[in-house]
XYZ file of C-alpha atoms in Angstrom:
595
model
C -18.592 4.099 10.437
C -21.168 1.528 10.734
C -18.474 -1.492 9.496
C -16.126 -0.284 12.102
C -18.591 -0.121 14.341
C -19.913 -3.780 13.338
C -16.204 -4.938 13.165
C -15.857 -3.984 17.131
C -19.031 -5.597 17.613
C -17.591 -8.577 16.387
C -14.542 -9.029 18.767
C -17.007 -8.764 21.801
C -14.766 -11.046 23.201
C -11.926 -8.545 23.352
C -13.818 -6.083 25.406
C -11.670 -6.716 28.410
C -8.950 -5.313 26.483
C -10.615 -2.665 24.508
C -12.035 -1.739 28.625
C -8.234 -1.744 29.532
C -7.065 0.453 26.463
C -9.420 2.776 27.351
C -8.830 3.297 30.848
C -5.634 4.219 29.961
C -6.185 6.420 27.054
C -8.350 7.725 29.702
C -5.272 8.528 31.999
C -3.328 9.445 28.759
C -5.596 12.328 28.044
C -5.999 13.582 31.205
C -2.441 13.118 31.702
C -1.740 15.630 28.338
C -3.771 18.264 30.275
C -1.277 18.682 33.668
C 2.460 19.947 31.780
C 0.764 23.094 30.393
C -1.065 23.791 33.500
C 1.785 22.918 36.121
C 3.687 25.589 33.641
C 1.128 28.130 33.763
C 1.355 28.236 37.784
C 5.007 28.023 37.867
C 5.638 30.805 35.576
C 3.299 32.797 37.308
C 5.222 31.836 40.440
C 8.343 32.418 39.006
C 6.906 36.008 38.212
C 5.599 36.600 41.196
C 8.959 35.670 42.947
C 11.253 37.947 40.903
C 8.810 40.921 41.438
C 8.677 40.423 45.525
C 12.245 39.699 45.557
C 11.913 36.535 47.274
C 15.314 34.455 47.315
C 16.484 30.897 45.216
C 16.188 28.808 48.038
C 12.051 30.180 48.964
C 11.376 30.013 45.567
C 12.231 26.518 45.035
C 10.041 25.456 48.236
C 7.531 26.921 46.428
C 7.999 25.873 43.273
C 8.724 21.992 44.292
C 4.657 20.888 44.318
C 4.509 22.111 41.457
C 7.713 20.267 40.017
C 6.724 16.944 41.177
C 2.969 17.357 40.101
C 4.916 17.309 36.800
C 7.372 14.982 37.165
C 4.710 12.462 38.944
C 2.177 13.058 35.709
C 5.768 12.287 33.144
C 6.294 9.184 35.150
C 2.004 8.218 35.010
C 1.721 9.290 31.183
C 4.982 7.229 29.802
C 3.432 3.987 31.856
C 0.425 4.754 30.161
C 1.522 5.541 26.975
C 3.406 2.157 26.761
C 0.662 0.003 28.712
C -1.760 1.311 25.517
C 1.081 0.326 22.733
C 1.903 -2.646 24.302
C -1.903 -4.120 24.547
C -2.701 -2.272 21.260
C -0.254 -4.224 19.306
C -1.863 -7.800 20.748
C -5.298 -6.515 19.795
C -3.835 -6.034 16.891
C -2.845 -9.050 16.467
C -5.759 -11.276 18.081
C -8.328 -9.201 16.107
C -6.322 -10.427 12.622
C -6.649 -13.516 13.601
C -10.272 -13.121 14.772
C -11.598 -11.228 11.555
C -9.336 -13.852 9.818
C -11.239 -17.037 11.199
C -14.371 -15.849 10.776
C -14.054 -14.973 6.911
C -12.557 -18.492 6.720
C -15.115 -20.315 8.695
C -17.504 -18.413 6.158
C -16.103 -19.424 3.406
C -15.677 -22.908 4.069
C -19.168 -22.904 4.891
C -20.422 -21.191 2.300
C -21.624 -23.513 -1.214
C -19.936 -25.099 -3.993
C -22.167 -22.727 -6.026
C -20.768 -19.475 -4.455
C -16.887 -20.686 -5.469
C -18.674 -21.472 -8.727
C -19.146 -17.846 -9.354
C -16.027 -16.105 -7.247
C -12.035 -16.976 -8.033
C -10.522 -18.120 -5.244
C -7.233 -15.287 -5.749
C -9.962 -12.943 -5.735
C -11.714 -14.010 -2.823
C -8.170 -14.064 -0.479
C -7.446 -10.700 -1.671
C -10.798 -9.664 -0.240
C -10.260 -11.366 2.729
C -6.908 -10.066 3.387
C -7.201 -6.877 2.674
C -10.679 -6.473 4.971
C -8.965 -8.160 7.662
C -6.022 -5.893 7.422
C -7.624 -2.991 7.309
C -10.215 -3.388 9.738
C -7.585 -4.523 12.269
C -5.378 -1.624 11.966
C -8.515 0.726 12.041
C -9.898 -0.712 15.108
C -6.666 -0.157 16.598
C -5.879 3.323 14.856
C -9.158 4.258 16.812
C -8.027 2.921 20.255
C -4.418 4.139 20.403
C -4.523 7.448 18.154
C -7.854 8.940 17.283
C -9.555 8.630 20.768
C -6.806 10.212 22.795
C -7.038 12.681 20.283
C -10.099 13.573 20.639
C -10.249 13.468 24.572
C -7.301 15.343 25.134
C -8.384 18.137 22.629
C -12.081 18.280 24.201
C -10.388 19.152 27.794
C -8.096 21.446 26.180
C -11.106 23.488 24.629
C -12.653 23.110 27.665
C -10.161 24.550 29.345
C -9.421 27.361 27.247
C -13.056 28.736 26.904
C -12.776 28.873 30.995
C -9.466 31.069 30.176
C -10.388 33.306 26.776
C -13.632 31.829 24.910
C -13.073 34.363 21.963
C -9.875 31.664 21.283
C -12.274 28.393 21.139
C -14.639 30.665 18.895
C -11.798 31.327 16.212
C -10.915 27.841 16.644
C -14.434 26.564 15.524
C -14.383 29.222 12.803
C -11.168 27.536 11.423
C -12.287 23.911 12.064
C -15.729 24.145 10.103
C -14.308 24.918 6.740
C -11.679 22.858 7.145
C -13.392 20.087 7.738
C -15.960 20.642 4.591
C -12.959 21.152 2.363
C -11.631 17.623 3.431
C -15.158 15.731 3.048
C -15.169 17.549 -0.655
C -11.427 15.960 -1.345
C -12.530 12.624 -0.155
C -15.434 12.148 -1.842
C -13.697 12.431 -4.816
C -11.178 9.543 -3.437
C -13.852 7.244 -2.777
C -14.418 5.965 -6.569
C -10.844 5.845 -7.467
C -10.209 3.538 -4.046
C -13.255 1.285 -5.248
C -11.711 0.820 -9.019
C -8.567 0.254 -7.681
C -9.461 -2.827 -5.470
C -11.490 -3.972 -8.480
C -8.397 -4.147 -10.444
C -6.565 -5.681 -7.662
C -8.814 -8.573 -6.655
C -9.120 -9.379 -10.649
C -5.545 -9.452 -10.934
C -4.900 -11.339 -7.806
C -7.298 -14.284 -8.797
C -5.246 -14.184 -12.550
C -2.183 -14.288 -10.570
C -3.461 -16.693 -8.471
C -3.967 -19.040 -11.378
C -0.645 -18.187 -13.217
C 1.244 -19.627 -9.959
C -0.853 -22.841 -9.821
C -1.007 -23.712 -14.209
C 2.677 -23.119 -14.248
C 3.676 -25.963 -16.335
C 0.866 -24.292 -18.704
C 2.520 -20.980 -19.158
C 5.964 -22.909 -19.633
C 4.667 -25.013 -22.624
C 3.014 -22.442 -24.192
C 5.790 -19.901 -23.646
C 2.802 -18.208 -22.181
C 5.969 -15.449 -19.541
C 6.696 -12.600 -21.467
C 2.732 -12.181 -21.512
C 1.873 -12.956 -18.444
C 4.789 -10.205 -17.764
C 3.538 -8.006 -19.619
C -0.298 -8.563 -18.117
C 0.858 -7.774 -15.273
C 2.733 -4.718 -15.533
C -0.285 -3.556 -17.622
C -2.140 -3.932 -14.623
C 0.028 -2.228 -12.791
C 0.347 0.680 -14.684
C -2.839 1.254 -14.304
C -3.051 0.998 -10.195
C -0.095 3.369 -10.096
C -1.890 5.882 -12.588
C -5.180 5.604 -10.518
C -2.444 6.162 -6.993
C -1.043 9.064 -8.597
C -4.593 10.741 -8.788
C -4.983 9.863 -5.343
C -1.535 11.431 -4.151
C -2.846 14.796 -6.305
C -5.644 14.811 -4.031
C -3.984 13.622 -0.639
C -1.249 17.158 -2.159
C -4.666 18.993 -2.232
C -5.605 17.764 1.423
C -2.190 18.658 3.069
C -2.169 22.349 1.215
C -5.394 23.016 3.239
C -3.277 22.491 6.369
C -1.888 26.074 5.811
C -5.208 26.876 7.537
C -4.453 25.075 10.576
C -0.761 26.782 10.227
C -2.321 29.854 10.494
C -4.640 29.922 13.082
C -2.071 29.018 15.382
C 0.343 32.045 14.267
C -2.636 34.276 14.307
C -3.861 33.382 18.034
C 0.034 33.375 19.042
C -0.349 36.859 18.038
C -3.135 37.152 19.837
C -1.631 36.241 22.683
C 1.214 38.106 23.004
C -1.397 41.343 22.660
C -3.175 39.823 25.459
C -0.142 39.679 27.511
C 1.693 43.147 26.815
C -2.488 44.617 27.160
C -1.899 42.907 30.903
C -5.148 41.149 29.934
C -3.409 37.519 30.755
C 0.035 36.645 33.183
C 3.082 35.345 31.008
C 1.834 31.710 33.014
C -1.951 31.815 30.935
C 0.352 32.937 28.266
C 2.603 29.838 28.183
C -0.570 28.133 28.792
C -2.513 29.164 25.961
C 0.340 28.125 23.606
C 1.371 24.581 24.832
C -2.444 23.826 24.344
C -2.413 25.696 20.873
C 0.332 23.084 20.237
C -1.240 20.471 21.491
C -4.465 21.197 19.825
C -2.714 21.173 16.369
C -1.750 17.909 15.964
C -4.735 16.030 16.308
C -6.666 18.834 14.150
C -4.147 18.024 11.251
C -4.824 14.614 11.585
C -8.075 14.866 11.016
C -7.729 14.486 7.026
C -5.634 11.414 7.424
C -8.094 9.699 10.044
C -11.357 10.761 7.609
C -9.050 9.056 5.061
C -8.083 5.836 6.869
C -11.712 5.841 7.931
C -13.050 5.708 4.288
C -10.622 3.470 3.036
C -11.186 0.808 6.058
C -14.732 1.011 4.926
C -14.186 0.890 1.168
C -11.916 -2.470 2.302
C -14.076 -3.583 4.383
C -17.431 -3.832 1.964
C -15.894 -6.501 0.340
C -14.543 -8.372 3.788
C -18.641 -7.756 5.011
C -19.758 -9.003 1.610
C -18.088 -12.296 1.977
C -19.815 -12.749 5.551
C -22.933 -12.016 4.447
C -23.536 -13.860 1.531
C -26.201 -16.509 1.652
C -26.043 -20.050 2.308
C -28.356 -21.597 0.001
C -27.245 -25.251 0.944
C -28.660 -25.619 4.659
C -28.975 -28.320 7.037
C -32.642 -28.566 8.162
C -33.889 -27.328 11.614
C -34.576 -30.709 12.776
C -31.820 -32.874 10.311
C -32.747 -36.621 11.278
C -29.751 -39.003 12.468
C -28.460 -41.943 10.450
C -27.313 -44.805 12.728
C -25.979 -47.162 9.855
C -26.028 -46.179 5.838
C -26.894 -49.039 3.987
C -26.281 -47.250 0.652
C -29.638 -47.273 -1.292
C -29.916 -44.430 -3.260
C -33.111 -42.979 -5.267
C -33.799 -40.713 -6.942
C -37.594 -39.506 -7.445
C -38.355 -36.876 -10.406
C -35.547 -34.737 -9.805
C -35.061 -31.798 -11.645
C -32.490 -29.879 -11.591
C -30.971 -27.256 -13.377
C -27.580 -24.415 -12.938
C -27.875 -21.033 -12.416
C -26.055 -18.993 -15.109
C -24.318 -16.609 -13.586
C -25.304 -12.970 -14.573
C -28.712 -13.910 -16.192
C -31.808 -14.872 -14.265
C -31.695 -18.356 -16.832
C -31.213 -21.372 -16.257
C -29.441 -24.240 -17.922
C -32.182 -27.534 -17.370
C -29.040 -30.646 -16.743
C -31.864 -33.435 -15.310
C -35.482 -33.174 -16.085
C -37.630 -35.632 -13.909
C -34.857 -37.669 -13.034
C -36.019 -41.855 -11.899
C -33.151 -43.729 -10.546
C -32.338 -46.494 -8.061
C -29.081 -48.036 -7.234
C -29.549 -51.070 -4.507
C -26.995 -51.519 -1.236
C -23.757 -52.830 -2.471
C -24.422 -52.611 -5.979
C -22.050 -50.570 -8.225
C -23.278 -48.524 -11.050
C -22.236 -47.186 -14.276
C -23.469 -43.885 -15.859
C -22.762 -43.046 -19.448
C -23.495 -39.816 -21.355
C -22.707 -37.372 -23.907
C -19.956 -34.668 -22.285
C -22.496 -32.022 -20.394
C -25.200 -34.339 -19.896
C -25.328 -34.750 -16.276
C -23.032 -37.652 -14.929
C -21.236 -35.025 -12.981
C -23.913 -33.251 -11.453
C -25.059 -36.656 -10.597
C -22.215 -36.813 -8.133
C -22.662 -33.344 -7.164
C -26.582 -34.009 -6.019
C -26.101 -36.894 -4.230
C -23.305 -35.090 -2.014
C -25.491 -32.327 -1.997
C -22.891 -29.791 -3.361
C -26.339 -28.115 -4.762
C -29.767 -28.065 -4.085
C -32.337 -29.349 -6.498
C -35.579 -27.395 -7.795
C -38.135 -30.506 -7.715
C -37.945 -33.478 -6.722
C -36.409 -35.768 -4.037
C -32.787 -37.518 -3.649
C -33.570 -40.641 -1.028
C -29.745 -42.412 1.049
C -32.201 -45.372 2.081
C -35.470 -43.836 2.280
C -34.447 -40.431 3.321
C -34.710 -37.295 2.013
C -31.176 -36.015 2.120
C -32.270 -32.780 2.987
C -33.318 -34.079 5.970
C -29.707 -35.308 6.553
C -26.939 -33.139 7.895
C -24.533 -32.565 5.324
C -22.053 -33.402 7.776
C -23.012 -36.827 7.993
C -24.300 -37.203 4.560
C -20.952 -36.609 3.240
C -18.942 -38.356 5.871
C -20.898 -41.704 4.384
C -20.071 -40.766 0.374
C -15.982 -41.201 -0.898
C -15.495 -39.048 -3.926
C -12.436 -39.812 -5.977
C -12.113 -37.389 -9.035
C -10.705 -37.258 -12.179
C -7.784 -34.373 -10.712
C -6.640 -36.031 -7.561
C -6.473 -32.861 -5.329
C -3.248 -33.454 -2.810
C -2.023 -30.803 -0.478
C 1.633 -29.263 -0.478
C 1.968 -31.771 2.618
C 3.633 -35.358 3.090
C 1.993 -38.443 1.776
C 0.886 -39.228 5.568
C -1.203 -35.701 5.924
C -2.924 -36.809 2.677
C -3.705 -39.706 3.641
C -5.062 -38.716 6.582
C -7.265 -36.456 5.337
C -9.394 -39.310 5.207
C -8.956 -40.524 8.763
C -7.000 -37.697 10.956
C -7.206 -40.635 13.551
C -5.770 -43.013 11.514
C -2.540 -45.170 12.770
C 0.251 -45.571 10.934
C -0.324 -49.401 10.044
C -3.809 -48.150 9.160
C -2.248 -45.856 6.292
C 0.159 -48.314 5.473
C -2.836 -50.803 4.939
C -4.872 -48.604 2.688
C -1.546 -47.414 0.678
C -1.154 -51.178 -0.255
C -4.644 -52.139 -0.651
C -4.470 -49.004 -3.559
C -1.262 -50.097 -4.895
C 0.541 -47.079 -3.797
C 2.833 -48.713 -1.160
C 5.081 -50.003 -3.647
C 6.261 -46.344 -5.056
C 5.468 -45.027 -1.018
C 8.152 -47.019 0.298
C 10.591 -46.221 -2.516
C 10.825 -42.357 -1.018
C 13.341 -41.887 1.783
C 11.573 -40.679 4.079
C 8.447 -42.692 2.683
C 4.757 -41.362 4.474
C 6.871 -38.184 5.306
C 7.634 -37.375 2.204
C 6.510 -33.767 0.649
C 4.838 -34.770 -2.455
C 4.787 -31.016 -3.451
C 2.134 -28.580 -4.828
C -1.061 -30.714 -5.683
C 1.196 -33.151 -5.778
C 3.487 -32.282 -8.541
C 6.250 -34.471 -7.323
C 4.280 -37.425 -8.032
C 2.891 -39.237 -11.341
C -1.180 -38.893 -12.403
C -1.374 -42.689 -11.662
C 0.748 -42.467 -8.366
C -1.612 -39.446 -7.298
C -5.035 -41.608 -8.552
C -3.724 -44.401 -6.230
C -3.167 -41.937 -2.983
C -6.475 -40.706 -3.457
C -8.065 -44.202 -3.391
C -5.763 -45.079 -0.394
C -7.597 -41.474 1.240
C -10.913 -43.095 0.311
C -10.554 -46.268 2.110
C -8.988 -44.889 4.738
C -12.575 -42.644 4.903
C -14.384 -46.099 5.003
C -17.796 -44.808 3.471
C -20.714 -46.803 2.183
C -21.118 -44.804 -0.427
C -18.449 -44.470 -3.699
C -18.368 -42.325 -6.493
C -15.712 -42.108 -9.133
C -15.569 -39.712 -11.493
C -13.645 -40.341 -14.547
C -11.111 -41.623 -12.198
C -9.161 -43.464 -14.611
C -9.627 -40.865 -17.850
C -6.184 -39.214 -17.980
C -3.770 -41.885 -17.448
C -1.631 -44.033 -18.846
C -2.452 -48.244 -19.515
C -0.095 -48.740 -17.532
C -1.440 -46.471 -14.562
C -4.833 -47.539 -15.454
C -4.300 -51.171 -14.610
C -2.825 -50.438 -11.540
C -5.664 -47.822 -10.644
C -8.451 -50.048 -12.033
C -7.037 -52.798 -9.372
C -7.483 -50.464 -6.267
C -10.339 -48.911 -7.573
C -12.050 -52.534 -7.746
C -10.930 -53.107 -4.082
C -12.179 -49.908 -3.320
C -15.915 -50.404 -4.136
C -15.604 -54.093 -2.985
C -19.068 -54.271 -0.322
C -19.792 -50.978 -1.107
C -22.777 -49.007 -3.101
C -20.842 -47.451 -6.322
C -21.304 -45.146 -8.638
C -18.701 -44.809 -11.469
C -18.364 -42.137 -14.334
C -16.551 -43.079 -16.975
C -15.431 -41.989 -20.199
C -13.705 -45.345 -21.460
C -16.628 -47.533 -21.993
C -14.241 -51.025 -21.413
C -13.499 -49.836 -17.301
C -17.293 -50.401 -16.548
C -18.011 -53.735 -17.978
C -17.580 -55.194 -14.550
C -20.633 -53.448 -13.366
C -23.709 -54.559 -12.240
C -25.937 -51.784 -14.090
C -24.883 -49.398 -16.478
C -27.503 -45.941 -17.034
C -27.190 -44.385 -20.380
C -28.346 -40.654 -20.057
C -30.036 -38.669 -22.348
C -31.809 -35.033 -22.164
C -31.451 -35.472 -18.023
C -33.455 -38.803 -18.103
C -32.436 -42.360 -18.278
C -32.978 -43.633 -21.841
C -31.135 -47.393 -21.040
C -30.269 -49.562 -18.365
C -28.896 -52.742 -17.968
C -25.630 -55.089 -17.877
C -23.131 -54.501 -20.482
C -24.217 -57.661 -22.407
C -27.733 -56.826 -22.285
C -27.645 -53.793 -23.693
C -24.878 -54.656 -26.192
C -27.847 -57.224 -26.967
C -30.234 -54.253 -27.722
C -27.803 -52.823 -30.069
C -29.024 -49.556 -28.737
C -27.010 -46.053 -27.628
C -24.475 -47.735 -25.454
C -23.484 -50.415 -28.116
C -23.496 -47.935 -30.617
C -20.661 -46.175 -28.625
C -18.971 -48.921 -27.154
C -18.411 -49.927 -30.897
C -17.279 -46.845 -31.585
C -14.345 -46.468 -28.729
C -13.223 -50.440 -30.251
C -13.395 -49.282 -33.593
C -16.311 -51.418 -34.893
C -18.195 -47.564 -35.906
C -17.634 -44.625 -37.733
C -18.379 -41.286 -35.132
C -20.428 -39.925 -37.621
C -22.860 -42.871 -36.729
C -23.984 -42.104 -33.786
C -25.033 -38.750 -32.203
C -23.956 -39.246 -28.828
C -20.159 -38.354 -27.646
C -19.295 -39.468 -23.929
């Protein structure tokens, strides 16, 4: 109960509502309590009239208090009853949207690292399912299970005033009926657990399936994937089916509850032909034997719910309360203008692997520096840290010793709001959303006009194909923008960059997977792109950096050589060896470095 009880704690907000709903279950339950005893008097009444004789038209003027008591409690309990459904179902639906934001603004917040180690399928099914689950407990609770309760406390309240023996045999009843239920459900807790297991895995599978499907189509990959899935599924509806056995095994129990009633109807009757109760205590004993029933068989399916909407919700809590490892410091100091000098000072750094308390060692006393406006090469072997290069300076990680300087300071001094508002990243796999090509664009610049994307689109060499679409900036460009070519995504993705204006560039193997063709045209922007800007470029074809300043040949997470790419083809060194290589001058087998 503690999650449900955290989960309400959570939409504080909502207590004006959750104040209303129960006012009104508050009237509700009361409200339950008046039929059977507005019955009880006028059957008495009634009894009392045919025994003295009295005539149809004095025992109605008795008898009409009592009949608009009744009607006037009808008339309060159906307002009531659909004041608390109507504000129910918007609680309902502001709390999924509440408990839905939150896990977002979690997970948006949380680390590269953390999505390093959790599939993003997996992570939505989590987040769903919590959500779900905790919404429609939090409401279960409001509309169902606390009228419930309320409305059965004043009905045993008001039967131990009237025969206490009756509330005794209830209890008796109650106690083993409850124990038997906790039994049942404890055995439904593991088979729940295993079964979201299985879900979530297959959810971040499926996940993938939908988003590689030109994969599983040229690998004739479907009748597998088919068959993976109804695997899968076989296996949730086996694990359901043991759950069902035991849900059979916690309605069959209800014969108890079946039972009592018939027993203490019995009961009744005695009491009435032993003149021990009128026929009116009579009629009232049994409308709140009836009433009384319902929410006692429900108890196995709320105890259920319950446990489930925690089971759900571990996962949901777990995603809120994982830590942030990346954090912005207490007092984060305030760039005014980045310059774009960039150091680094014996950094070492290394990756967690995940599931062993190891560590892979990527840079090992790191010394670099990259001057204002100047742009940068880096060239290693595939795995020996160009990447997380990239990924330290945006501060995607943290590192374990060391310092990374963004002209003269510390960037974990910075906010990483602001450091990574002055860095442009353009990757190898231009990510586009299923949006037009004017929302991807402005990704870069949500303020940006519309002769401000046109500008950028042209200065990337993606205006040309842009304008060729009918409905050109508005055009859907698909999902990670299938509809378009690798070189005609490359050059949107530089058009985003400029559009971001940062000091700060780094490309990463930007130009690896295309075409000449495409390459030329990308090379063009991408030259515009760092134009006045610090640059850092990652590159597996060795003839795309030639133009820059410095290239940094990396070796064992140190720099081994630096220099222009004349001067170090002059030193006949690493780089030339694989520069020769990639034109053909070298065998492979020459040279033990791979880029």
């Amino acid at each position: 109960m503690k999650k449900i009880f955290r989960a309400i704690k959570m939409a504080k907000k909502f207590w004006p509502t959750f104040l209303m709903l129960a006012i009104s279950i508050l009237i509700i339950s009361v409200g339950k309590q008046v039929p059977p005893l507005v019955s009880k008097e006028v059957v008495d009444s009634l009894q009392l009239s045919t025994a003295e004789g009295i005539d149809v038209e004095q025992g109605l003027k008795v008898m009409f208090p009592y009949l608009a008591i009744y009607l006037g409690s009808l008339v309060i309990l159906s307002a009531a009853n659909r004041f608390s459904f109507h504000h129910s179902r918007m609680l309902n639906v502001k709390l999924r949207k509440h408990y839905t934001e939150i896990g977002f603004k979690k997970l948006l917040g949380s680390d590269i690292g953390y999505f390093d180690n959790n599939v993003s399928g997996s992570l939505m099914s989590k987040l769903e399912r919590g959500v779900g689950r905790l919404t429609g407990q939090v409401t279960n609770i409001a509309v169902f299970f606390l009228p419930n309760i309320v409305s059965s406390i004043i009905a045993l309240v008001i039967l131990y005033n009237i025969r206490p023996e009756i509330v005794g045999v209830i209890f008796l009843v109650i106690v083993p009926y409850v124990l038997i239920n906790l039994r049942i459900l404890k055995k439904h807790e593991p088979i729940e657990k295993k079964i979201h297991k299985i879900w979530d895995k297959e959810m971040g599978h499926f996940y993938e399936v939908l988003s590689s499907m030109r994969l599983v189509k040229s690998f004739n990959r479907k009748e597998q994937e088919e068959s993976s899935i109804t695997r899968v599924h076989n296996k949730l509806v086996d694990l359901n089916k043991k759950i069902e056995k035991l849900w059979d095994w916690s309605l069959s129990k209800d014969i108890l509850i079946e039972f009592m009633t018939w027993g203490l109807f019995l009961y009744s009757i005695v009491l009435v032909l032993n003149n021990q109760v009128t026929l009116g205590t009579f009629f009232l004993i049994i409308q709140y034997l009836a009433l009384l029933k319902e929410p006692f068989l429900q108890v196995s399916w709320i105890y259920f719910e319950v446990r489930r909407t925690m089971i759900g919700a571990r996962a949901y809590f777990k995603i809120l309360d994982s830590k942030i490892k990346v954090k912005d410091s207490i007092n984060p100091i305030e760039l005014e203008e980045v310059k774009g000098k960039i150091e680094f000072d014996n950094v070492t750094f290394s990756y967690p692997k995940k599931g062993t308390k190891g560590a892979e060692k990527v840079l090992d006393r790191m010394d670099l520096s990259i001057l204002p406006g100047e742009t940068v090469a880096l060239v290693a072997k595939s795995g020996g840290g160009k990447t997380t290069i990239a990924n330290l300076i945006n501060r995607f990680y943290d590192i374990q010793s060391g310092k990374i300087l963004i002209d003269g300071h510390d960037i974990r001094a910075l906010r990483q709001e602001q450091l990574r508002d002055n860095i442009g990243l353009v990757l190898q796999d231009s990510y586009l959303f299923q949006q037009t090509v004017e929302e991807n664009l402005k990704y870069g610049n949500s303020k940006a006009t519309e002769k401000e994307l046109i500008a950028a689109a042209k200065s990337a060499n993606a205006w040309e194909f842009i304008k060729s679409f009918p409905k050109k900036l508005k055009t859907e460009i698909g999902e990670r923008g299938v509809k378009l070519s690798g070189g005609q995504k490359q050059r949107l993705s530089i058009a985003r960059t400029l559009l971001k204006d940062p000091p700060i560039l780094i490309l990463d193997e930007a130009t690896s997977s295309l075409d000449s063709e495409s390459e030329l045209r990308v090379q063009a922007a991408i030259w515009e792109l760092i134009e006045g800007r610090t640059a850092i470029i990652i590159a597996h074809r060795l003839s795309t950096i030639q133009r820059a300043d410095r290239i940094l040949v990396i070796e064992k997470g140190k720099v081994v050589e630096e220099g222009s790419h004349s001067e170090l083809m002059k030193k006949a060194g690493i780089y030339a060896g694989l520069y020769n290589i990639q034109t053909g001058k070298k065998k492979l087998k020459e040279f033990e470095i791979v880029a």
